[in-house]
Coordinates of C-alpha atoms and ligand atoms in Angstrom, one line a residue:
M1 CA 45.9 -12.1 10.4
A2 CA 42.7 -14.0 11.4
T3 CA 40.8 -15.0 8.3
F4 CA 37.7 -17.2 7.6
K5 CA 38.0 -19.3 4.4
H6 CA 35.1 -21.0 2.8
S7 CA 34.4 -22.7 -0.5
F8 CA 30.9 -22.1 -1.8
D9 CA 29.3 -24.4 -4.3
H10 CA 25.6 -23.8 -4.8
A11 CA 23.4 -22.9 -7.7
G12 CA 23.9 -19.1 -7.2
F13 CA 27.7 -19.1 -6.6
K14 CA 30.8 -21.3 -6.8
G15 CA 34.1 -20.1 -5.5
D16 CA 36.5 -19.7 -2.6
V17 CA 36.1 -16.7 -0.3
E18 CA 38.5 -15.3 2.3
V19 CA 37.2 -12.9 4.9
P20 CA 39.5 -11.0 7.3
V21 CA 37.9 -11.4 10.7
G22 CA 40.3 -9.5 12.9
L23 CA 39.5 -6.2 14.5
F24 CA 39.5 -3.5 11.8
I25 CA 41.0 -0.4 13.4
N26 CA 42.6 2.6 11.5
G27 CA 42.5 0.7 8.2
K28 CA 44.4 -2.3 9.6
Y29 CA 43.5 -5.8 10.9
V30 CA 44.8 -6.1 14.4
K31 CA 44.7 -8.4 17.4
S32 CA 43.0 -7.2 20.6
A33 CA 45.0 -4.9 22.7
D34 CA 43.9 -6.9 25.7
K35 CA 46.0 -10.0 26.2
N36 CA 43.0 -11.7 28.0
A37 CA 40.7 -11.3 24.9
K38 CA 39.2 -14.6 23.8
T39 CA 37.4 -15.8 20.7
I40 CA 33.7 -16.1 20.1
P41 CA 32.4 -19.3 18.3
V42 CA 30.4 -18.4 15.2
V43 CA 27.8 -21.0 14.3
N44 CA 26.2 -22.1 11.1
P45 CA 22.5 -22.1 12.0
T46 CA 21.6 -24.6 9.3
T47 CA 23.7 -27.3 11.0
G48 CA 24.4 -26.0 14.5
E49 CA 28.1 -26.5 13.8
K50 CA 30.8 -24.0 14.5
L51 CA 32.1 -22.1 11.4
F52 CA 35.1 -20.4 13.0
D53 CA 36.4 -18.6 16.1
L54 CA 35.9 -14.8 15.9
P55 CA 38.6 -12.8 17.7
E56 CA 36.9 -10.9 20.4
G57 CA 37.4 -7.1 20.9
T58 CA 37.4 -5.4 24.3
E59 CA 37.0 -2.0 25.9
A60 CA 40.7 -1.3 25.1
D61 CA 40.0 -1.9 21.4
V62 CA 37.0 0.5 21.5
D63 CA 39.4 3.1 22.9
L64 CA 41.8 2.6 20.1
A65 CA 39.1 2.6 17.5
V66 CA 37.7 5.9 18.9
K67 CA 41.2 7.4 18.8
A68 CA 41.6 6.4 15.1
A69 CA 38.1 7.7 14.3
S70 CA 38.8 11.1 16.1
E71 CA 42.1 11.4 14.2
A72 CA 40.4 10.8 10.9
Q73 CA 37.6 13.2 11.8
N74 CA 40.1 16.0 12.4
T75 CA 42.3 15.3 9.4
T76 CA 41.2 13.2 6.5
W77 CA 37.4 13.2 6.8
G78 CA 34.5 15.4 7.9
E79 CA 34.7 19.0 6.7
N80 CA 38.2 18.3 5.4
V81 CA 36.7 16.4 2.4
A82 CA 34.2 18.1 0.1
G83 CA 30.7 16.5 0.2
F84 CA 31.1 15.7 -3.5
E85 CA 34.2 13.5 -2.7
R86 CA 32.5 11.8 0.2
G87 CA 29.6 11.1 -2.1
K88 CA 31.8 9.6 -4.8
L89 CA 33.3 7.2 -2.3
L90 CA 29.9 6.0 -1.2
M91 CA 28.9 5.5 -4.8
T92 CA 32.1 3.5 -5.4
L93 CA 31.2 1.4 -2.3
A94 CA 27.8 0.7 -3.8
T95 CA 29.3 -0.5 -7.0
L96 CA 31.7 -2.8 -5.2
V97 CA 28.8 -4.3 -3.2
E98 CA 27.1 -5.0 -6.5
R99 CA 30.2 -6.5 -8.0
D100 CA 30.6 -8.9 -5.0
A101 CA 26.8 -9.5 -4.6
D102 CA 27.1 -13.3 -5.0
I103 CA 29.8 -13.5 -2.3
L104 CA 28.0 -11.2 0.1
A105 CA 24.7 -13.0 -0.3
S106 CA 26.5 -16.4 0.2
L107 CA 28.2 -15.2 3.4
E108 CA 24.9 -13.8 4.7
A109 CA 23.1 -17.1 4.0
L110 CA 25.8 -19.1 5.7
D111 CA 26.1 -17.0 8.7
N112 CA 22.5 -15.9 9.4
G113 CA 20.5 -18.7 7.8
K114 CA 18.4 -16.4 5.5
T115 CA 18.1 -17.8 2.0
F116 CA 20.6 -17.0 -0.6
G117 CA 17.7 -15.9 -2.8
A118 CA 16.5 -13.4 -0.3
A119 CA 19.9 -12.1 0.4
R120 CA 20.8 -11.8 -3.3
G121 CA 17.4 -10.3 -4.2
F122 CA 16.9 -8.0 -1.2
D123 CA 19.6 -7.5 1.4
V124 CA 22.5 -7.0 -1.0
P125 CA 20.9 -4.8 -3.6
E126 CA 19.1 -2.7 -0.9
A127 CA 22.5 -2.2 0.9
A128 CA 24.1 -1.0 -2.4
A129 CA 21.1 1.2 -3.1
C130 CA 21.4 2.7 0.4
F131 CA 25.1 3.6 -0.1
R132 CA 24.3 5.1 -3.5
Y133 CA 21.3 7.0 -2.2
Y134 CA 23.4 8.6 0.6
G135 CA 26.2 9.2 -1.8
G136 CA 23.7 11.4 -3.6
W137 CA 23.0 13.4 -0.5
A138 CA 26.6 14.0 0.5
D139 CA 26.9 17.2 -1.6
K140 CA 23.4 18.4 -0.9
I141 CA 23.7 18.8 2.9
H142 CA 23.7 22.5 3.8
G143 CA 22.2 25.0 6.2
K144 CA 19.9 27.9 5.5
V145 CA 20.2 31.7 5.5
I146 CA 17.6 33.0 7.9
D147 CA 16.6 36.6 7.2
Q148 CA 16.0 37.8 10.7
S149 CA 16.5 41.5 9.7
K150 CA 18.4 43.6 7.2
D151 CA 21.0 44.4 9.9
K152 CA 22.0 40.8 10.3
L153 CA 23.2 37.9 8.3
T154 CA 22.2 34.8 10.1
Y155 CA 22.7 31.3 8.8
T156 CA 22.9 27.7 9.9
R157 CA 25.6 25.1 9.2
H158 CA 25.0 21.4 9.3
E159 CA 28.3 20.1 10.8
P160 CA 29.1 16.4 11.3
V161 CA 28.4 15.1 14.8
G162 CA 31.8 13.6 14.8
V163 CA 32.7 10.1 16.1
C164 CA 29.6 7.8 16.1
G165 CA 29.1 4.4 17.7
Q166 CA 26.9 2.0 15.8
I167 CA 25.6 -1.2 17.2
I168 CA 23.7 -3.6 14.9
P169 CA 21.8 -6.9 15.2
W170 CA 21.9 -10.2 13.4
N171 CA 18.6 -10.2 11.5
F172 CA 19.8 -8.1 8.6
P173 CA 23.6 -7.9 9.2
L174 CA 24.6 -6.3 5.9
L175 CA 21.6 -4.1 5.4
M176 CA 21.7 -2.7 8.9
F177 CA 25.4 -2.0 8.4
A178 CA 24.4 0.0 5.2
W179 CA 21.6 1.9 6.9
K180 CA 24.0 3.0 9.7
L181 CA 27.0 3.8 7.5
G182 CA 25.2 5.6 4.7
P183 CA 23.9 8.7 6.5
A184 CA 26.9 8.9 8.9
L185 CA 29.4 8.9 6.0
A186 CA 27.4 11.3 3.9
T187 CA 27.3 13.9 6.7
G188 CA 31.0 13.5 7.3
C189 CA 31.0 11.5 10.5
T190 CA 33.5 8.7 11.5
I191 CA 32.4 5.4 12.8
V192 CA 33.1 2.7 15.4
M193 CA 30.9 -0.2 14.4
K194 CA 30.0 -3.3 16.4
P195 CA 28.3 -6.0 14.4
S196 CA 26.3 -8.7 16.1
E197 CA 28.6 -11.5 17.5
L198 CA 26.2 -14.0 15.9
T199 CA 26.7 -12.7 12.3
P200 CA 30.0 -10.9 11.8
L201 CA 30.9 -12.1 8.3
T202 CA 29.4 -9.6 5.9
A203 CA 30.6 -6.6 8.0
A204 CA 34.0 -8.2 8.0
Y205 CA 33.9 -8.6 4.2
M206 CA 32.8 -5.0 3.9
S207 CA 36.0 -3.8 5.6
K208 CA 37.8 -5.0 2.4
L209 CA 35.5 -3.1 0.2
I210 CA 35.7 0.1 2.3
T211 CA 39.5 0.0 1.9
E212 CA 39.2 -0.8 -1.8
A213 CA 36.7 2.1 -2.4
G214 CA 39.3 4.5 -1.0
F215 CA 37.9 5.6 2.3
P216 CA 40.8 7.0 4.5
A217 CA 42.0 4.8 7.3
G218 CA 40.0 5.3 10.6
V219 CA 36.8 6.6 9.0
V220 CA 35.1 3.2 9.6
N221 CA 36.4 1.0 12.4
I222 CA 34.9 -2.4 13.2
V223 CA 35.2 -3.9 16.7
N224 CA 33.6 -7.3 17.0
G225 CA 32.6 -8.5 20.5
Y226 CA 29.8 -9.0 23.0
G227 CA 27.2 -6.4 23.9
Q228 CA 28.1 -6.3 27.6
T229 CA 31.7 -5.5 26.8
V230 CA 32.2 -3.8 23.4
G231 CA 28.6 -2.5 23.1
N232 CA 28.7 -1.2 26.6
A233 CA 32.1 0.5 26.0
I234 CA 30.6 2.3 22.9
S235 CA 27.4 3.5 24.6
G236 CA 29.3 4.8 27.6
H237 CA 32.4 6.3 25.8
M238 CA 33.2 9.9 26.6
D239 CA 34.6 10.6 23.1
I240 CA 31.8 9.2 21.1
N241 CA 29.2 11.9 20.3
K242 CA 26.4 9.8 19.0
V243 CA 25.2 6.2 19.3
A244 CA 22.9 4.4 16.9
F245 CA 21.4 1.1 17.9
T246 CA 19.1 -1.5 16.4
G247 CA 18.1 -4.5 18.5
S248 CA 15.9 -5.4 21.5
T249 CA 14.0 -2.9 23.6
A250 CA 15.7 -4.2 26.7
V251 CA 19.2 -3.3 25.4
G252 CA 17.9 -0.1 23.9
R253 CA 17.1 1.1 27.5
K254 CA 20.6 0.2 28.6
I255 CA 22.1 2.2 25.7
M256 CA 20.1 5.2 26.6
E257 CA 21.0 4.9 30.3
S258 CA 24.7 4.6 29.6
A259 CA 24.6 7.5 27.1
A260 CA 22.9 9.6 29.8
K261 CA 25.4 8.6 32.5
S262 CA 28.4 9.3 30.3
N263 CA 28.6 12.3 28.0
L264 CA 24.9 12.6 27.0
K265 CA 25.7 11.5 23.6
K266 CA 22.9 11.6 21.0
V267 CA 20.9 8.4 20.8
T268 CA 18.8 6.9 18.1
L269 CA 17.1 3.5 18.8
E270 CA 15.4 1.2 16.4
L271 CA 13.8 -1.4 18.6
G272 CA 11.2 -4.2 18.6
G273 CA 7.7 -4.3 17.2
K274 CA 4.5 -6.2 17.2
G275 CA 3.0 -5.1 13.9
A276 CA -0.8 -5.2 13.5
N277 CA -1.9 -6.2 10.1
I278 CA -5.6 -5.4 9.5
I279 CA -7.7 -7.1 6.8
F280 CA -11.1 -5.6 6.1
D281 CA -14.0 -7.4 4.4
D282 CA -13.5 -5.4 1.2
A283 CA -9.8 -6.3 0.8
D284 CA -8.5 -7.8 -2.4
L285 CA -8.4 -11.3 -0.7
D286 CA -5.7 -13.1 -2.7
S287 CA -3.3 -10.2 -2.5
A288 CA -4.0 -9.6 1.2
V289 CA -3.3 -13.3 2.0
R290 CA 0.0 -13.3 0.2
Y291 CA 1.1 -10.0 1.7
A292 CA 0.0 -11.2 5.2
A293 CA 2.2 -14.3 4.7
Q294 CA 5.1 -12.2 3.4
G295 CA 4.5 -9.9 6.4
I296 CA 5.2 -12.5 9.0
F297 CA 7.3 -15.2 7.3
F298 CA 9.8 -13.0 5.4
N299 CA 13.2 -13.5 7.0
H300 CA 11.7 -16.3 9.1
G301 CA 9.8 -13.8 11.2
Q302 CA 13.0 -12.2 12.4
T303 CA 11.9 -8.7 11.3
C304 CA 11.2 -5.9 13.7
C305 CA 8.4 -4.6 11.5
A306 CA 6.9 -8.1 10.9
G307 CA 3.1 -8.2 10.7
S308 CA 2.9 -10.6 13.7
R309 CA -0.7 -9.7 14.7
L310 CA -3.3 -10.3 12.1
Y311 CA -6.8 -8.8 12.6
V312 CA -9.4 -10.1 10.1
Q313 CA -12.9 -8.8 9.8
S314 CA -15.7 -11.3 10.5
G315 CA -17.3 -11.2 7.0
I316 CA -14.1 -12.4 5.3
Y317 CA -12.6 -14.3 8.3
D318 CA -13.3 -18.0 7.2
K319 CA -12.3 -17.5 3.6
F320 CA -9.1 -15.6 4.6
I321 CA -8.1 -18.3 7.1
E322 CA -8.6 -21.1 4.6
K323 CA -6.4 -19.4 2.1
F324 CA -3.8 -18.1 4.6
L325 CA -3.4 -21.6 6.1
A326 CA -3.0 -23.1 2.6
V327 CA -0.2 -20.5 1.8
S328 CA 1.4 -21.1 5.2
K329 CA 1.6 -24.8 4.6
K330 CA 3.2 -24.2 1.2
I331 CA 6.1 -22.2 2.7
T332 CA 9.2 -24.3 1.9
V333 CA 11.5 -24.6 4.9
G334 CA 15.0 -25.9 4.5
D335 CA 18.5 -25.4 3.3
P336 CA 19.1 -21.6 2.7
F337 CA 21.0 -22.4 -0.4
G338 CA 18.1 -24.5 -1.9
A339 CA 16.7 -22.7 -4.9
E340 CA 13.1 -23.4 -3.8
T341 CA 13.6 -22.5 -0.1
F342 CA 11.5 -19.7 1.3
Q343 CA 12.4 -20.1 5.0
G344 CA 15.8 -21.2 6.5
P345 CA 16.7 -21.7 10.1
Q346 CA 16.4 -19.2 12.9
V347 CA 19.7 -17.5 13.7
S348 CA 20.7 -19.3 16.9
Q349 CA 19.8 -22.0 19.5
T350 CA 18.9 -19.1 21.8
Q351 CA 16.4 -17.6 19.4
Y352 CA 15.1 -21.1 18.5
D353 CA 14.4 -21.8 22.2
R354 CA 12.9 -18.4 22.8
I355 CA 10.4 -18.8 19.9
M356 CA 9.5 -22.4 20.9
N357 CA 8.9 -21.2 24.5
Y358 CA 6.4 -18.7 23.1
V359 CA 4.7 -21.4 21.0
E360 CA 4.4 -23.6 24.2
C361 CA 3.1 -20.5 26.1
G362 CA 0.5 -19.8 23.4
K363 CA -0.8 -23.4 23.7
A364 CA -0.9 -23.2 27.5
E365 CA -2.8 -19.9 27.2
G366 CA -5.5 -21.6 25.2
A367 CA -4.7 -20.2 21.7
K368 CA -5.3 -22.8 19.0
V369 CA -2.5 -23.9 16.7
L370 CA -4.0 -23.8 13.2
T371 CA -0.8 -24.9 11.5
G372 CA 2.8 -25.5 12.5
G373 CA 3.9 -25.2 16.1
E374 CA 6.7 -27.7 15.9
R375 CA 10.4 -28.0 15.1
H376 CA 11.1 -28.7 11.4
G377 CA 13.7 -31.4 10.6
K378 CA 16.2 -32.9 13.0
T379 CA 19.3 -30.6 12.9
G380 CA 19.7 -26.8 12.8
Y381 CA 17.3 -24.2 14.2
F382 CA 14.3 -24.8 11.9
I383 CA 10.7 -24.0 13.0
Q384 CA 7.5 -24.7 11.1
P385 CA 5.5 -21.6 9.9
T386 CA 3.0 -21.3 12.8
V387 CA -0.4 -19.7 12.9
F388 CA -2.4 -19.3 16.2
G389 CA -6.1 -18.7 16.1
D390 CA -8.7 -17.9 18.8
V391 CA -6.3 -15.4 20.5
T392 CA -7.3 -12.7 23.0
S393 CA -5.5 -9.5 23.6
D394 CA -4.4 -10.4 27.1
M395 CA -2.3 -13.3 25.8
K396 CA 1.5 -13.1 26.0
I397 CA 1.8 -14.2 22.4
V398 CA -0.4 -11.2 21.4
Q399 CA 1.5 -8.7 23.5
E400 CA 5.2 -9.7 23.2
E401 CA 7.5 -9.8 20.3
I402 CA 8.3 -13.4 19.3
F403 CA 10.7 -12.7 16.5
G404 CA 10.0 -15.9 14.7
P405 CA 7.7 -17.5 12.1
V406 CA 4.7 -17.3 14.4
V407 CA 1.6 -15.2 13.8
V408 CA -1.5 -14.7 15.9
V409 CA -4.9 -14.1 14.2
A410 CA -8.0 -12.4 15.8
K411 CA -11.4 -11.7 14.4
F412 CA -13.0 -8.2 14.6
D413 CA -16.3 -6.6 13.6
T414 CA -15.9 -2.8 13.5
E415 CA -13.3 -0.3 12.4
E416 CA -13.3 1.4 15.8
E417 CA -12.8 -1.9 17.6
V418 CA -9.8 -2.9 15.4
I419 CA -8.1 0.4 15.8
A420 CA -8.3 0.1 19.6
A421 CA -6.9 -3.5 19.4
A422 CA -4.1 -2.6 17.0
N423 CA -3.0 0.3 19.2
D424 CA -3.1 -1.8 22.4
S425 CA 0.6 -2.4 22.3
I426 CA 3.7 -1.0 24.0
Y427 CA 5.2 -1.0 20.4
G428 CA 4.5 1.2 17.4
L429 CA 6.9 0.3 14.6
A430 CA 4.7 -0.8 11.7
S431 CA 1.2 -1.7 10.7
G432 CA -0.8 -2.8 7.7
V433 CA -4.3 -2.1 6.3
F434 CA -6.0 -4.0 3.6
T435 CA -9.1 -2.4 2.1
Q436 CA -10.2 -1.2 -1.3
N437 CA -12.1 1.8 0.2
V438 CA -9.8 4.8 -0.1
Q439 CA -11.4 6.8 2.7
K440 CA -11.2 3.9 5.2
A441 CA -7.6 3.2 4.1
H442 CA -6.5 6.7 5.0
R443 CA -8.7 7.1 8.0
V444 CA -7.2 3.9 9.6
A445 CA -3.7 4.9 8.5
N446 CA -4.1 8.1 10.4
A447 CA -5.4 6.4 13.5
L448 CA -2.7 3.8 13.9
H449 CA 0.1 4.6 16.3
A450 CA 3.0 3.4 14.2
G451 CA 6.0 4.8 12.4
T452 CA 5.1 3.0 9.2
V453 CA 1.7 2.1 7.8
W454 CA 1.5 -0.1 4.7
V455 CA -1.8 0.1 2.8
N456 CA -2.5 -2.9 0.6
C457 CA 1.1 -4.1 0.9
Y458 CA 3.5 -5.1 3.7
N459 CA 7.2 -5.1 4.5
E460 CA 8.1 -2.7 1.7
L461 CA 11.2 -0.7 2.5
H462 CA 13.2 1.8 0.5
S463 CA 16.3 4.0 1.2
Q464 CA 14.2 7.2 0.4
I465 CA 11.5 6.4 3.0
P466 CA 12.1 7.0 6.7
F467 CA 11.7 4.1 9.0
G468 CA 11.4 4.0 12.8
G469 CA 9.1 3.6 15.7
F470 CA 6.5 5.3 17.9
K471 CA 6.4 4.4 21.6
A472 CA 8.7 1.6 22.8
S473 CA 9.7 0.8 19.2
G474 CA 12.4 3.5 19.4
I475 CA 13.6 7.0 19.0
G476 CA 14.4 8.8 15.7
R477 CA 14.1 7.7 12.1
E478 CA 16.5 6.0 9.8
L479 CA 16.7 6.2 6.0
G480 CA 15.6 9.1 3.8
E481 CA 16.5 12.7 4.3
Y482 CA 15.3 12.5 7.9
A483 CA 18.3 10.2 8.9
L484 CA 20.8 13.0 8.0
E485 CA 19.5 14.9 11.1
N486 CA 20.8 12.1 13.4
Y487 CA 24.4 12.8 12.2
S488 CA 24.3 16.6 12.0
E489 CA 24.9 19.3 14.6
I490 CA 23.1 22.5 13.6
K491 CA 25.2 25.6 14.3
S492 CA 23.6 29.0 14.1
V493 CA 25.9 31.8 13.1
H494 CA 24.8 35.4 13.8
V495 CA 26.7 38.1 11.9
R496 CA 25.8 41.7 12.8
L497 CA 26.1 44.1 9.9
T498 CA 26.0 47.2 12.1
S499 CA 28.0 48.5 15.1
Y500 CA 26.8 47.9 18.6
V501 CA 23.1 48.1 19.4
G502 CA 21.9 47.9 23.0
P503 CA 21.9 49.4 26.5
V504 CA 25.6 49.4 27.3
P505 CA 26.9 53.0 27.1
A506 CA 29.8 54.0 24.9
A507 CA 33.2 54.6 26.6
Ligands
NAD601 P1 20.2 -7.7 21.4 O1 19.4 -6.4 21.5 O2 20.8 -8.3 22.6 O3 21.4 -7.5 20.3 C1 21.5 -6.5 19.4 C2 22.9 -5.9 19.4 O4 23.1 -5.3 20.7 C3 24.0 -6.9 19.3 O5 25.1 -6.4 18.5 C4 24.5 -7.1 20.7 O6 25.8 -7.6 20.8 C5 24.3 -5.7 21.3 N1 24.2 -5.7 22.7 C6 23.7 -6.6 23.6 N2 23.8 -6.2 24.8 C7 24.3 -4.9 24.8 C8 24.6 -3.9 25.8 N3 24.4 -4.2 27.1 N4 25.2 -2.8 25.4 C9 25.4 -2.5 24.1 N5 25.1 -3.4 23.1 C10 24.6 -4.6 23.5 O7 19.2 -8.7 20.7 P2 19.2 -10.3 20.8 O8 19.4 -10.7 22.2 O9 20.2 -10.8 19.8 O10 17.8 -10.6 20.4 C11 16.8 -10.6 21.4 C12 15.5 -10.0 20.8 O11 15.7 -8.7 20.4 C13 14.9 -10.6 19.6 O12 14.2 -11.8 19.9 C14 14.0 -9.5 19.1 O13 12.8 -9.5 19.8 C15 14.8 -8.3 19.4 N6 15.6 -7.9 18.2 C16 15.1 -6.9 17.4 C17 15.8 -6.5 16.3 C18 15.3 -5.3 15.5 O14 15.6 -5.3 14.3 N7 14.7 -4.3 16.1 C19 17.0 -7.1 15.9 C20 17.5 -8.1 16.7 C21 16.8 -8.5 17.9
MN602 MN1 25.9 -17.4 12.7

């Protein structure tokens, strides 16, 4: 069996960890069914060196995973298991994640480059909370009785959609795994999951915990591999009833197209963003500065809801910029396992190059680098926290998602003007408003075209609160009660309590 072994020795955790990295199909670790399958090099972004070779899955493996998932759906899962029992398993999984929090956070930091502190303080506890939250829902999912007339009993059933394909990205590998699994398992669906080929480790470790928690074989299957092969096989599969995707808008389009061309499976998409963060003159300045920095530099800017466009009102602009630059310069960049580190490396060479291209493009477009704008250090994929001033709305760095520690700042005068600028985007995932005026806060929140508006805070997420995008930022909502709809088929049952009524004559 293919395993990845690593000895951790840092302030947060010391110990040897073994992760099964083979394909996880029907509760077993297997080799690819395709003899031509190769391996994928998985790289440590802190050093640029290879960590291990990940066995690659193929279309044939997706087929086997779908068969296992269908079998489980019809026998050991779905409506064959009481909601209460499904809920108990999810809660056990939450407890196991908490038990192994140091291991999971260490693996996440090693593989993705996010800091151990952030993974241990945010990603891992939020993943556990998500499993527990949906564990709570599992026995509270039910239809309604609809009193159409006294002659009829009419009710709805919320049945599981069945086999679901889930394709997740590399920016929050464990947390996205949890966001996808939680509602699908609570509603009684089975899963074929494809983690990102850049960050497969925490999902692979979770396969052990899923087995330990007691989920029946085949309920969750994990097929690693590339998007064009495994991802494409999932989105076009005839026996997958729903696909949930988080990643780029470009791939989101392909997923929808391939769903349409195959069996019209249900699609939810959580795509890119270009969050507008608006700071009014009457904001609590120090708090706004810190939230604005958190809004863009959290997770090294690799956050779909990042506050990557800052709009600052003219009366506070100079003071804000002075403090914001001071904070940006204080962001510690370096080893993700360093206790003081706030920002680790970007996830890959490709992402590093992509971000640096945008930085060069911003300079060429005439935007002014107020701080940063260069590589940090000599090895790994580190980029200085970067702030661009003097930007105009036509610039590429203002319109396109950079997905790195790069923020653009523009000055505005009126509320009307800033609402128009904020909404001038193909995206509509998240926005922020900073003001102490309660009327203005709500007025602007209502006017913004975005799935989330943060007032006097930024990047705050919670399992109970739905998350998703307007416009090209996606389709559907994850988290909260709303996410259950993505995994439920609603069936209406009409029961007539009388004999025949209608125009057909009696015999
Ligand atoms: P991506 O969309 O290519 O990758 C996301 C996932 O989709 C991965 O698991 C990948 O293997 C899979 N995938 C790729 N091509 C596929 C296909 N044809 N069919 C099915 N699945 C496929 O993202 P990326 O190339 O790693 O990053 C590029 C940009 O995407 C980033 O710079 C950022 O702008 C955006 N992004 C957004 C998010 C988000 O949270 N919304 C996450 C990651 C990346
Ligand atoms: Mn990696």
